[in-house]
Short mmCIF file of C-alpha atoms and ligand atoms in Angstrom, two decimals:
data_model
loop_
_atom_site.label_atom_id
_atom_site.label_comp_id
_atom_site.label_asym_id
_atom_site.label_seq_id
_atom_site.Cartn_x
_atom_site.Cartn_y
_atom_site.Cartn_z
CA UNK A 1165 113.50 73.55 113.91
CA UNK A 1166 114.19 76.68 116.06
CA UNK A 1167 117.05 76.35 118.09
CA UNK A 1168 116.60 77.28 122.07
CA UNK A 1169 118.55 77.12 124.58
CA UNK A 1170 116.08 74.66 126.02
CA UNK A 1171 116.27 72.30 123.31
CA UNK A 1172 120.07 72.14 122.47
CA UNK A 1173 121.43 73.32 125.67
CA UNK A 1174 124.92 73.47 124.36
CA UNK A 1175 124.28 75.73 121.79
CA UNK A 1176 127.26 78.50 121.37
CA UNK A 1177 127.32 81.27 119.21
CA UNK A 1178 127.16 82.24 116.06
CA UNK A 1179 130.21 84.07 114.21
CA UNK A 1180 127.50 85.58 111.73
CA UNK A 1181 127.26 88.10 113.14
CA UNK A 1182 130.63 89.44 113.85
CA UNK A 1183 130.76 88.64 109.68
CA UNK A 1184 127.50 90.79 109.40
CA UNK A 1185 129.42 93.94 110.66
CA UNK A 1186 132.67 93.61 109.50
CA UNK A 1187 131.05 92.82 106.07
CA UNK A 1188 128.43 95.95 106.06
CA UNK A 1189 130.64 98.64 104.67
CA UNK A 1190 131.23 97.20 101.81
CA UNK A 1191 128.33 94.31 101.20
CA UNK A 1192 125.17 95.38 102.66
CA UNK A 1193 122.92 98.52 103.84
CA UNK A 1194 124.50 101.70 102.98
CA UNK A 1195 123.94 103.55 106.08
CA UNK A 1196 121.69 106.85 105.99
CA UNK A 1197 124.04 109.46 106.27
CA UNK A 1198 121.31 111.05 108.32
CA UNK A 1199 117.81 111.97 106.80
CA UNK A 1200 117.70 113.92 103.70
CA UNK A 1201 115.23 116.67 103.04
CA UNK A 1202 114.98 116.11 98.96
CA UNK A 1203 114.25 113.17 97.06
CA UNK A 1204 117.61 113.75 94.90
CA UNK A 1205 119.56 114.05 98.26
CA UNK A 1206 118.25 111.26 99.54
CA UNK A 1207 118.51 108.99 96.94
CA UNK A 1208 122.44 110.04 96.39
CA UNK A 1209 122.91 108.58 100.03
CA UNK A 1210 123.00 105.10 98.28
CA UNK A 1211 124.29 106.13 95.02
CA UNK A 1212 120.94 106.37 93.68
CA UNK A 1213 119.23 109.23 91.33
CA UNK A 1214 115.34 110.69 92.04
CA UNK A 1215 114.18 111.76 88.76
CA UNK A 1216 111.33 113.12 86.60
CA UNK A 1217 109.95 113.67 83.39
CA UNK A 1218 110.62 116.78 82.07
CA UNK A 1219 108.37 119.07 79.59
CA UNK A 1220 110.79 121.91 77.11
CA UNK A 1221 107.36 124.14 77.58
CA UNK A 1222 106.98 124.21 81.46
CA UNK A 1223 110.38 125.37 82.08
CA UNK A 1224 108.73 129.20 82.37
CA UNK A 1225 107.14 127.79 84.95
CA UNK A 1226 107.87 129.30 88.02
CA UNK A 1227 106.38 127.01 90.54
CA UNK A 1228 106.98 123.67 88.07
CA UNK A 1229 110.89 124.99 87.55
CA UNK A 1230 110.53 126.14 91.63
CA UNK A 1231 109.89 121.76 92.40
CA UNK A 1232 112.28 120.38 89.61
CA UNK A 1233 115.31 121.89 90.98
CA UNK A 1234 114.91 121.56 94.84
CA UNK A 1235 113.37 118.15 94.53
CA UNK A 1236 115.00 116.36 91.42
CA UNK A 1237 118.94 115.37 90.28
CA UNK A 1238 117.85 113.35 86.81
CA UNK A 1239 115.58 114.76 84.14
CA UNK A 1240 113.72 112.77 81.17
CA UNK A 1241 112.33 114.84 78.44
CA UNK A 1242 108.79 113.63 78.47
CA UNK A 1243 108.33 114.01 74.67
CA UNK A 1244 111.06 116.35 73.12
CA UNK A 1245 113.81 113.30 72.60
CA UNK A 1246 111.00 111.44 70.88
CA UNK A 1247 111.70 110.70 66.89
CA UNK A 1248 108.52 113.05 65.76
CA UNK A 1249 110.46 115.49 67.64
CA UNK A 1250 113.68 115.04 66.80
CA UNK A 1251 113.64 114.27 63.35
CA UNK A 1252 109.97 115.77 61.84
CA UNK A 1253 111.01 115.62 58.11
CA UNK A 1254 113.25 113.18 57.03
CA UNK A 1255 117.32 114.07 57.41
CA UNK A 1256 116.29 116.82 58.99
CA UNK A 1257 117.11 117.01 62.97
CA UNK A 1258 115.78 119.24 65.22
CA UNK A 1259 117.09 119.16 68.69
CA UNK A 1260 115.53 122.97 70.74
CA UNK A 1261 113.24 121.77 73.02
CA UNK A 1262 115.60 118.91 73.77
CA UNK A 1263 118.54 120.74 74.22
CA UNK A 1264 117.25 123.27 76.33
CA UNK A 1265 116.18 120.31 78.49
CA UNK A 1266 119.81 118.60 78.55
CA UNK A 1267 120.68 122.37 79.44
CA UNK A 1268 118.74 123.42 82.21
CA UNK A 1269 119.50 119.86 83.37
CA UNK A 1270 123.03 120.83 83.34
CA UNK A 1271 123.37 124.12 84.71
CA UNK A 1272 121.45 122.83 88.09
CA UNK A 1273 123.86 119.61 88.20
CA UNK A 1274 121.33 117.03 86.74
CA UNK A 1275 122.02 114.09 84.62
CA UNK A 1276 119.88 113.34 81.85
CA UNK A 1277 117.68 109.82 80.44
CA UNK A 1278 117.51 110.19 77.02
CA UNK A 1279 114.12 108.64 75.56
CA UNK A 1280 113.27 107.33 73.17
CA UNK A 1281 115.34 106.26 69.66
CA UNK A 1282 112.94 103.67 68.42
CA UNK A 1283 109.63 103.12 69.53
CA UNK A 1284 106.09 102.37 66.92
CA UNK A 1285 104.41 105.27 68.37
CA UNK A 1286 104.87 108.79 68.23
CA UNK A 1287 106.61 108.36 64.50
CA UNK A 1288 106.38 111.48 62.42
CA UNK A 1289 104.21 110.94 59.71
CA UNK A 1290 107.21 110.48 56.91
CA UNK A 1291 108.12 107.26 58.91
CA UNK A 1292 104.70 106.08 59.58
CA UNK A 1293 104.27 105.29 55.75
CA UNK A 1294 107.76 103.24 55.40
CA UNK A 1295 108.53 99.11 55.03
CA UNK A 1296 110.89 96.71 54.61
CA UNK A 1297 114.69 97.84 54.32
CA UNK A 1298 113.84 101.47 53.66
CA UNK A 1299 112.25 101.68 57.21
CA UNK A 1300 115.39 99.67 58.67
CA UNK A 1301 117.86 102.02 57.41
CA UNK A 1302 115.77 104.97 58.08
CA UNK A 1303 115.86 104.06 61.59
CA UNK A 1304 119.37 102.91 61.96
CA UNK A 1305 120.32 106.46 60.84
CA UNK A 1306 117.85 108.03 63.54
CA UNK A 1307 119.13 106.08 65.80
CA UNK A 1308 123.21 107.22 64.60
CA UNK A 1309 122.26 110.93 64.21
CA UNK A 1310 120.48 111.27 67.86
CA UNK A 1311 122.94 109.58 69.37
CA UNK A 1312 125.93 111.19 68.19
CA UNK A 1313 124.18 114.41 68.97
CA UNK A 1314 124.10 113.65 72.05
CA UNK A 1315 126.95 111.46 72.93
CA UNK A 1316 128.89 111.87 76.09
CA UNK A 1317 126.18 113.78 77.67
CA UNK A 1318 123.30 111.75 78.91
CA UNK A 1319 123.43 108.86 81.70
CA UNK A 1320 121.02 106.04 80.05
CA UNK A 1321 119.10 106.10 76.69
CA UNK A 1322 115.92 104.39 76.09
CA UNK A 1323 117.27 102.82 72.84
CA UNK A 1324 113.72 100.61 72.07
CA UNK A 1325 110.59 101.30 74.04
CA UNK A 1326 107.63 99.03 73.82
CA UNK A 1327 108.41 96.67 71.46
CA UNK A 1328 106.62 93.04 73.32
CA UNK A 1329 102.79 92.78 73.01
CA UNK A 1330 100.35 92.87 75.88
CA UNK A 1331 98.67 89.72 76.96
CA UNK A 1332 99.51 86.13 77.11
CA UNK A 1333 101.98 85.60 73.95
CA UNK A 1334 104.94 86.68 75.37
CA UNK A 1335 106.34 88.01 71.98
CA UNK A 1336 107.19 90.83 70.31
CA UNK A 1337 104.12 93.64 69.30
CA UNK A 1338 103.29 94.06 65.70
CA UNK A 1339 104.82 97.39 64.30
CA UNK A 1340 106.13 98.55 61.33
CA UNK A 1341 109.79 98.27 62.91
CA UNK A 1342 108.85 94.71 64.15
CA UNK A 1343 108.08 93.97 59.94
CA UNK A 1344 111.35 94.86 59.33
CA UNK A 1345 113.00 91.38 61.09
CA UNK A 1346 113.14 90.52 64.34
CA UNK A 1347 116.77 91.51 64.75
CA UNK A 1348 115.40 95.38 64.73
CA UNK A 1349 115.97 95.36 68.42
CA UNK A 1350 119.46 94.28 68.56
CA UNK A 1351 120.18 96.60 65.06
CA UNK A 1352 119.33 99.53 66.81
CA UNK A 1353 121.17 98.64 70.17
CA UNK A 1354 124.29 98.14 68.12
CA UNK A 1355 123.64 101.10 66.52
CA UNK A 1356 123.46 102.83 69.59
CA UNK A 1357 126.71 101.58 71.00
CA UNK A 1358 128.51 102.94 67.86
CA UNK A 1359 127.66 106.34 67.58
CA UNK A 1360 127.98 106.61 71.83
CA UNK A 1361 130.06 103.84 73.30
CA UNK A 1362 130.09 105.52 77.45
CA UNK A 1363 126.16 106.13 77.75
CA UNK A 1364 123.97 103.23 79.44
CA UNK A 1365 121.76 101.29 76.30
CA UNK A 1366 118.53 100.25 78.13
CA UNK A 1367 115.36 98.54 76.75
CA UNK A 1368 112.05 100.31 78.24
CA UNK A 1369 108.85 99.02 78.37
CA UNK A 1370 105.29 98.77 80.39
CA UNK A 1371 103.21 96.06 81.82
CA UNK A 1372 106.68 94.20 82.20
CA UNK A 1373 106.61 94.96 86.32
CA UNK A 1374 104.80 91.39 86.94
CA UNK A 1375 107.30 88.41 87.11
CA UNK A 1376 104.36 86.06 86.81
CA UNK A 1377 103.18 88.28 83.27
CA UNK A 1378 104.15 86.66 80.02
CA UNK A 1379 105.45 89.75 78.57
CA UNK A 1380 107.52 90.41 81.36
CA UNK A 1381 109.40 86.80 80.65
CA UNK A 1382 108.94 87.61 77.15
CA UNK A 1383 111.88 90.67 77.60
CA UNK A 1384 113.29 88.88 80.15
CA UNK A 1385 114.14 86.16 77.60
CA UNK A 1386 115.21 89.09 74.84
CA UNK A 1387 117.93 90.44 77.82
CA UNK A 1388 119.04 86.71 78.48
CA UNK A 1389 120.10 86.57 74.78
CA UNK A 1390 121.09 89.90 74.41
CA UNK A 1391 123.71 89.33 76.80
CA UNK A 1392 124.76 85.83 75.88
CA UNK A 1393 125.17 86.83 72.25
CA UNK A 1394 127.40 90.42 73.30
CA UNK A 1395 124.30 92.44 72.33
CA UNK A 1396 125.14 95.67 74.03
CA UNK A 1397 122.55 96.40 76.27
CA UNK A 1398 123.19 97.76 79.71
CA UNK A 1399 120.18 98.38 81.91
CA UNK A 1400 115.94 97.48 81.44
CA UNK A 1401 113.57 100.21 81.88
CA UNK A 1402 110.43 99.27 83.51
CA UNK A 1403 108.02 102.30 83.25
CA UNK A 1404 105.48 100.92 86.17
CA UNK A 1405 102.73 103.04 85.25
CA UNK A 1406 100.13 101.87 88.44
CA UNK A 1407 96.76 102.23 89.03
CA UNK A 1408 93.66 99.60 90.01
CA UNK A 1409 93.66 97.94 87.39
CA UNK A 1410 97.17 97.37 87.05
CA UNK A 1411 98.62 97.63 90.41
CA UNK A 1412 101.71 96.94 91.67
CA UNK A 1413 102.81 93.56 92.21
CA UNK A 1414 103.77 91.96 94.92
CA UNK A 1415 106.68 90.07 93.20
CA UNK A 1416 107.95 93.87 91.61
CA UNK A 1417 111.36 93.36 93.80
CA UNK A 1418 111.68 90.13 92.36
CA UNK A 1419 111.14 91.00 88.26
CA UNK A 1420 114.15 93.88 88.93
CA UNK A 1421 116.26 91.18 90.77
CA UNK A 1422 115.99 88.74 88.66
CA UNK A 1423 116.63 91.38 85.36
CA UNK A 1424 119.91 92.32 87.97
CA UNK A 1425 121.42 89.04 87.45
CA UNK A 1426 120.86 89.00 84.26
CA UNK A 1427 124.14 91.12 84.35
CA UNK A 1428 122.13 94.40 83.17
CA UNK A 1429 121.16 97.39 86.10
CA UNK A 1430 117.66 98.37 86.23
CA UNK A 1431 115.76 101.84 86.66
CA UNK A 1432 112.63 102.60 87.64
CA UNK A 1433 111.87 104.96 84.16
CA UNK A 1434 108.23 106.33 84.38
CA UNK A 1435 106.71 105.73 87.88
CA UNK A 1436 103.05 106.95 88.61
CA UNK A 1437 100.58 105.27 90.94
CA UNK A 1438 96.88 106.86 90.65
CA UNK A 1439 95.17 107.09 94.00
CA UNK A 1440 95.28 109.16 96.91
CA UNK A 1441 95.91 109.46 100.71
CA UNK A 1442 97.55 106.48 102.57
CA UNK A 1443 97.26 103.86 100.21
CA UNK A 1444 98.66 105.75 97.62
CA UNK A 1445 101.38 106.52 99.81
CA UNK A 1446 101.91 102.69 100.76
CA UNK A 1447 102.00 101.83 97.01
CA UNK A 1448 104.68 104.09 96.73
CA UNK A 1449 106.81 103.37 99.43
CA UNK A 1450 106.88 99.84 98.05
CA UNK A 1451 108.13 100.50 94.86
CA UNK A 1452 111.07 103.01 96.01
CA UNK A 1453 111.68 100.10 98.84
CA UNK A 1454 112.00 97.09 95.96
CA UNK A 1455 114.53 99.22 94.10
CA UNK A 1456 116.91 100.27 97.20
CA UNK A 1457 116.81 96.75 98.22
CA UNK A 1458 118.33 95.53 94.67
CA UNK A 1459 121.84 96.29 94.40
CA UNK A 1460 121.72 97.21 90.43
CA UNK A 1461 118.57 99.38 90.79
CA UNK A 1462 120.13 102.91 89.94
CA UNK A 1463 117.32 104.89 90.34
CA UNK A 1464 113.74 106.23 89.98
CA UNK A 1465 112.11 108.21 87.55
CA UNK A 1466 108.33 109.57 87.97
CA UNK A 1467 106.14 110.50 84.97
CA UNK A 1468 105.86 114.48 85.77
CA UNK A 1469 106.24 116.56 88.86
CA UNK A 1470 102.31 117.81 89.65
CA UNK A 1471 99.21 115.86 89.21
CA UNK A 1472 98.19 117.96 86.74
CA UNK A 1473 101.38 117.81 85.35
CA UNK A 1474 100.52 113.98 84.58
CA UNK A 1475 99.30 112.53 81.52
CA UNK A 1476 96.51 111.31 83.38
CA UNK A 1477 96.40 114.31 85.79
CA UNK A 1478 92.46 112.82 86.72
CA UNK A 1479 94.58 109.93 88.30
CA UNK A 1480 96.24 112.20 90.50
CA UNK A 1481 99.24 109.78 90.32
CA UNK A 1482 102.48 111.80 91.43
CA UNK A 1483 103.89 113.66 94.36
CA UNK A 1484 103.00 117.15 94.41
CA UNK A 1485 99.64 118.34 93.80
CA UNK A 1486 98.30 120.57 91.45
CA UNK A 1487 99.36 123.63 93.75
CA UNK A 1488 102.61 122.47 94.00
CA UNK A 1489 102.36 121.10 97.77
CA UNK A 1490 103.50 117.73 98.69
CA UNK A 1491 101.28 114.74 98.69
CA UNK A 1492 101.80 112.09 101.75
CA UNK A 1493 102.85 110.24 99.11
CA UNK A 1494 106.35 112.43 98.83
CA UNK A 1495 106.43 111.92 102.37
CA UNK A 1496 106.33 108.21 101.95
CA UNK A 1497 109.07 108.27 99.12
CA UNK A 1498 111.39 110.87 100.82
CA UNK A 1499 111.65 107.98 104.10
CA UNK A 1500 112.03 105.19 102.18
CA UNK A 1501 115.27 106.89 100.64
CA UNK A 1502 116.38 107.77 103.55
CA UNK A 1503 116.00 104.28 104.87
CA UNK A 1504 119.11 103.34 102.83
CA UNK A 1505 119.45 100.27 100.92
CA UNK A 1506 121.61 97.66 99.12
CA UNK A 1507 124.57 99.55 98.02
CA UNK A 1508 124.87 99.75 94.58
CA UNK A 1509 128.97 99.61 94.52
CA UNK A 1510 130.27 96.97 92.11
CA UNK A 1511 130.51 93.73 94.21
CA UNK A 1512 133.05 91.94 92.49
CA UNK A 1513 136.17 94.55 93.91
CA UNK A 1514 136.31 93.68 97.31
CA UNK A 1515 136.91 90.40 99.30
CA UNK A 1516 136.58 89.75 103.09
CA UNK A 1517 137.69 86.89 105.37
CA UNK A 1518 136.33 87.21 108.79
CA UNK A 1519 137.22 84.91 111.89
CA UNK A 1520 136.12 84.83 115.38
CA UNK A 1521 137.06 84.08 118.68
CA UNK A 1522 136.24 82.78 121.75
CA UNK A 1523 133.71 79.82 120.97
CA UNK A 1524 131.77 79.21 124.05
CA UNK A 1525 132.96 76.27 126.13
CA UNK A 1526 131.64 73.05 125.04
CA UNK A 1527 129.89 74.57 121.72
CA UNK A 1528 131.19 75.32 118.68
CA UNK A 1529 131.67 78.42 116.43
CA UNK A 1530 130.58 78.68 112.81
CA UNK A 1531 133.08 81.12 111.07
CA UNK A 1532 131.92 82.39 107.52
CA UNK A 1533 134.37 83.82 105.26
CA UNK A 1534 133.58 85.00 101.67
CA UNK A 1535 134.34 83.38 98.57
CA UNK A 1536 134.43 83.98 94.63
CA UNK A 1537 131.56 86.57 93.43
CA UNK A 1538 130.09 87.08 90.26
CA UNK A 1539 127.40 89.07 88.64
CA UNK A 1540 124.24 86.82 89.45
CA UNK A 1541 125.94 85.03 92.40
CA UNK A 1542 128.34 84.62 95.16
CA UNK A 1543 130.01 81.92 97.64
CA UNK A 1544 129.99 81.69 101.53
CA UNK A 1545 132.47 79.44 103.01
CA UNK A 1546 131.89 78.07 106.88
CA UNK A 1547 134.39 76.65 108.89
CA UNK A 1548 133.56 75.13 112.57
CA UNK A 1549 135.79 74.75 115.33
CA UNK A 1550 135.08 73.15 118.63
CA UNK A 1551 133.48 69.99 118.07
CA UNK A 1552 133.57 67.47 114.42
CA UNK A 1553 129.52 66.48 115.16
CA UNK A 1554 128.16 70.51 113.93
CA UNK A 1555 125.11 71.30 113.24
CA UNK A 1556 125.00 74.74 110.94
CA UNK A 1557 121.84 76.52 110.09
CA UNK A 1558 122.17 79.15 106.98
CA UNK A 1559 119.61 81.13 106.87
CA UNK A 1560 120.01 83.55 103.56
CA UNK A 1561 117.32 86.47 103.06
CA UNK A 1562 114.36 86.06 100.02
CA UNK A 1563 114.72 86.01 97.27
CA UNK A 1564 118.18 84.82 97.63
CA UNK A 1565 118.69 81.30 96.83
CA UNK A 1566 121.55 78.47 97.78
CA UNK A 1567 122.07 77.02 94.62
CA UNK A 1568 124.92 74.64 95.48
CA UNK A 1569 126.77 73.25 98.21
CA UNK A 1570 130.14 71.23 99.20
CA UNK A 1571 131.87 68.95 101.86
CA UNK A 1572 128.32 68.93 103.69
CA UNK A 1573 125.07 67.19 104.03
CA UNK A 1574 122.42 69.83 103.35
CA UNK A 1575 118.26 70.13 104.25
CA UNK A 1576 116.08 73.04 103.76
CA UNK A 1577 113.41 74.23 105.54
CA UNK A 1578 109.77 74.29 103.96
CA UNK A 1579 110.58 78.31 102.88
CA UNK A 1580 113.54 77.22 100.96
CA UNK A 1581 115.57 79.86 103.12
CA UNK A 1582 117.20 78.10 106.09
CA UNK A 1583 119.57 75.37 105.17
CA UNK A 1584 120.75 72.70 108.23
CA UNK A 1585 124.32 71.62 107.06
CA UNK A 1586 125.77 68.51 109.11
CA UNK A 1587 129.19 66.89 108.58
CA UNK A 1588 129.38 64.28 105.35
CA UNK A 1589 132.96 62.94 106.40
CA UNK A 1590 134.64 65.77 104.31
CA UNK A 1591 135.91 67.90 107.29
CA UNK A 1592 135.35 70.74 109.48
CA UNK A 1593 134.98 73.13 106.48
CA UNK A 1594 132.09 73.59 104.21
CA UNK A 1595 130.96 76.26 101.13
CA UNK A 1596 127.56 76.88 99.22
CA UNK A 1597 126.96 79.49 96.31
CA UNK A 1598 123.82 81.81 97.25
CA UNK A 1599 122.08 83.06 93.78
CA UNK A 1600 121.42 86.35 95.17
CA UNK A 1601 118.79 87.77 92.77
CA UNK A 1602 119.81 91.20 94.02
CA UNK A 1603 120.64 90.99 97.69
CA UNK A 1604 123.97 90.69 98.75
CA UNK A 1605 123.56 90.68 101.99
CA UNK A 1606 125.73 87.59 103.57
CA UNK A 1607 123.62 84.92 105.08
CA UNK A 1608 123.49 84.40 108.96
CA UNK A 1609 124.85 81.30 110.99
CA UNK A 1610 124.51 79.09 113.27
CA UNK A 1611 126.19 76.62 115.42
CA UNK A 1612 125.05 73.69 117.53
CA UNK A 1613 126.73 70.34 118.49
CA UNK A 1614 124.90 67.42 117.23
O1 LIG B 680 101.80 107.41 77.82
C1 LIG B 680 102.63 107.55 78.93
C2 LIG B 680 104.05 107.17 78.62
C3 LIG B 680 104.15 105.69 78.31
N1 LIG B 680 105.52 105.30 78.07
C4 LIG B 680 106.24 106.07 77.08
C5 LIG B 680 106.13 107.55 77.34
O2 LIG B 680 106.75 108.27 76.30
C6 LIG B 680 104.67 107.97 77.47
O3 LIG B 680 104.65 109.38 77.69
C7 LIG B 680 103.57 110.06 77.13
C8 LIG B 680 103.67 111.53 77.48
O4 LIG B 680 103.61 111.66 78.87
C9 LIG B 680 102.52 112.29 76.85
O5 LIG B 680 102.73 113.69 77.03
O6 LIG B 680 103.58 109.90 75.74
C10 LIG B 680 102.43 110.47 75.15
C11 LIG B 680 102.42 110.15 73.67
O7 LIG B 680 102.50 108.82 73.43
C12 LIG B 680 102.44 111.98 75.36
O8 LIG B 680 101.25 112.54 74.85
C13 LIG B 680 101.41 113.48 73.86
C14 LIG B 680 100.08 113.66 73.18
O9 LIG B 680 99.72 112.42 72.57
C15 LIG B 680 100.20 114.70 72.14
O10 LIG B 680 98.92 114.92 71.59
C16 LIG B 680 100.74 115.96 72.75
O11 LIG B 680 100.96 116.93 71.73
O12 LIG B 680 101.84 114.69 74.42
C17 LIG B 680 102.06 115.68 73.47
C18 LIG B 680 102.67 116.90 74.12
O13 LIG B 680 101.85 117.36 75.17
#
């Protein structure tokens, strides 16, 4: 029930909001340290990278070369890191194109995604024709040579890419690799680690964007193993490739919050969204919005800098057109960054205890201090002074969650966000734990005699 001042006329304030502030430096909405004019700047307000695919045989040009260093501060070769690139005959590596990516990257103060160590597609033709444990090995040692030729100097690698089937099944796809055993995944990931123990291991993958999809539960489930077996992965890829037929979903935020508390960060690896004008522009918008409101979202990569530049250039999916000039859909991005969003600074360093003053006469005052955090969750504590017969309302922001609570009697509203917390003969002081599926924002009080 909304609370008026008609309707419970003794109603007194609310220390949420005092907690709110004194909480925002370090919990909540990293403040826009005034609008940026770049999509790297902007996205480095919140500790956040704007990046793009990369291709070793545009760098000559001008107007391409003119975009990617204004606009850009990460860089994804779009096919030089592949394994027909990098290793064409077997045992034999061959790293130009890609290095003189990871260079130009460098000397302009990029980082670098590496992609991709073991994917079905794109195998040069040597690997196409193996099986069984020769193909396992084969790939293990791929996997070793790339990544100790370039360890210590990319941010994430795309260890597997597309390895789960499209449709309803929720498993993995057929592949050669697949035929090998079903621990291929976690063989390579280990693999990985070894030969490059400091560089983020992520699993990349398509059509995974939908929390409702089977496939995207289907890697979901993989991570959730991964993690509780000491697999080393460190971050999921989703390559949200949009267009009408496969458009983005309203539950996106949710998919990368719920991969977040997994324990794993997310990025935004491939990002192109066919259409034009204002709706492509919306589309947009909400995508860069889901991942600056989810705390382990690091960043966002789109699939090429023009439209033509696109592997489906007739789309016209990115954020510069084919001249160069930007779409309303950079536009759209560029605020969204700017907006600021859930800070991505690790959550488990700091600790806060607020209190307030001054309860109103004759009401009461809800004070909320924080407790114990973790990864996927965190605790509020509330303690009322001013009268023993409270009434508390917690009102936590979607898609958080209370998952628990203590010393109190507890009913939700019908949206499963507002919680009314009266006394249960334990005391003056209650808690709850809020599954926070991203947000760590702290929940917002209030107080009412009963
Ligand atoms: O298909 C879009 C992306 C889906 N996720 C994985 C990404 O690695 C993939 O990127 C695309 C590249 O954008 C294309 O540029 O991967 C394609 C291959 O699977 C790339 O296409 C290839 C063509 O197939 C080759 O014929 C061509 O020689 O690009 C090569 C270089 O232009």
């Amino acid at each position: 029930m909304p609370l008026t001042a008609k309707s419970v006329p003794r109603i007194a304030l609310v220390s949420s909001l005092l907690a709110a502030v004194a909480g925002a430096a370090v919990l909540m909405a990293a403040p826009a340290s005034g609008a940026a004019s770049t999509l790297g700047a902007a996205a480095a307000q919140s500790g956040r990278y704007f990046g793009t695919a990369v291709a070793a045989n545009k760098l000559s040009d001008q107007t391409y070369v003119g975009i990617l260093n204004r606009e850009f501060n990460m860089v994804t070769p779009e096919n030089e890191m592949k394994i027909d690139a990098t290793e064409p005959n077997q045992g034999q590596f061959s790293y130009g194109n890609a290095d003189r990516i990871v260079a130009h990257a460098k000397a302009q103060g990029m980082r670098v995604r590496g992609h991709t160590l073991a994917w079905y597609s794109q195998q040069p033709g040597w690997m196409q024709n193996m099986s069984g444990s020769t193909l396992r090995s084969a790939m293990l040692n791929h996997v070793t040579q790339v990544a100790t030729h370039y360890k210590g100097q990319l941010y994430s690698w795309d260890v597997v890419n597309e390895a789960f089937a499209d449709g309803n099944s929720g498993g993995r796809r057929d592949s050669n690799l697949q035929r090998t055993g079903n621990d291929w995944i976690e063989a390579a990931f280990r693999a990985a680690r070894a030969a490059d123990p400091n560089t983020k291991l992520c699993y990349n993958d398509y059509n995974t964007d939908d929390w409702g999809q089977a496939k995207t539960q289907g890697v979901y489930r993989m991570v959730q193993d991964f993690k509780s077996r000491g697999v080393p992965i460190d971050c999921v890829g989703f390559q949200s490739h949009f267009n009408s037929n496969s458009p983005v979903p309203s539950n996106y935020q949710t998919t990368l919050s719920s991969f977040a508390a997994l324990g794993v960060d997310v990025q935004i690896t491939e990002l192109d969204i066919e259409g034009s004008g204002s709706s492509q522009a919306s589309n947009y918008q909400r995508v860069v919005q889901a991942c600056m409101a989810v705390a382990r979202c690091n960043g966002i990569t789109v699939w090429g800098i023009r439209d033509s530049d696109s592997w489906r250039s007739s789309g016209t999916p990115l954020l510069f057109d084919g001249s160069g000039n930007k779409k309303a859909a950079y536009t759209s991005v560029l605020n969204a960054l700017n907006a600021g969003g859930t800070n991505p600074t690790d959550p488990t360093t700091t600790t806060t205890t607020t209190t307030t003053q001054n309860p109103q006469p004759g009401g009461c005052t809800a004070t909320y201090s924080e407790g114990q955090k973790w990864n996927d969750r965190f605790n509020g504590n509330v303690t009322v002074s001013g009268t023993d017969n409270w009434v508390v309302t917690v009102t936590v922001s979607s898609p958080q969650k209370v998952i628990s609570t203590w010393n109190t009697s507890a009913t939700w509203d019908s949206s499963g966000n507002v919680m009314t917390a009266r006394p249960n003969g334990s005391g003056n002081s209650f808690g709850f734990t809020i599954q926070h599926n991203g947000n760590w924002n702290w929940p917002s009080l209030t107080c009412s005699t009963g």
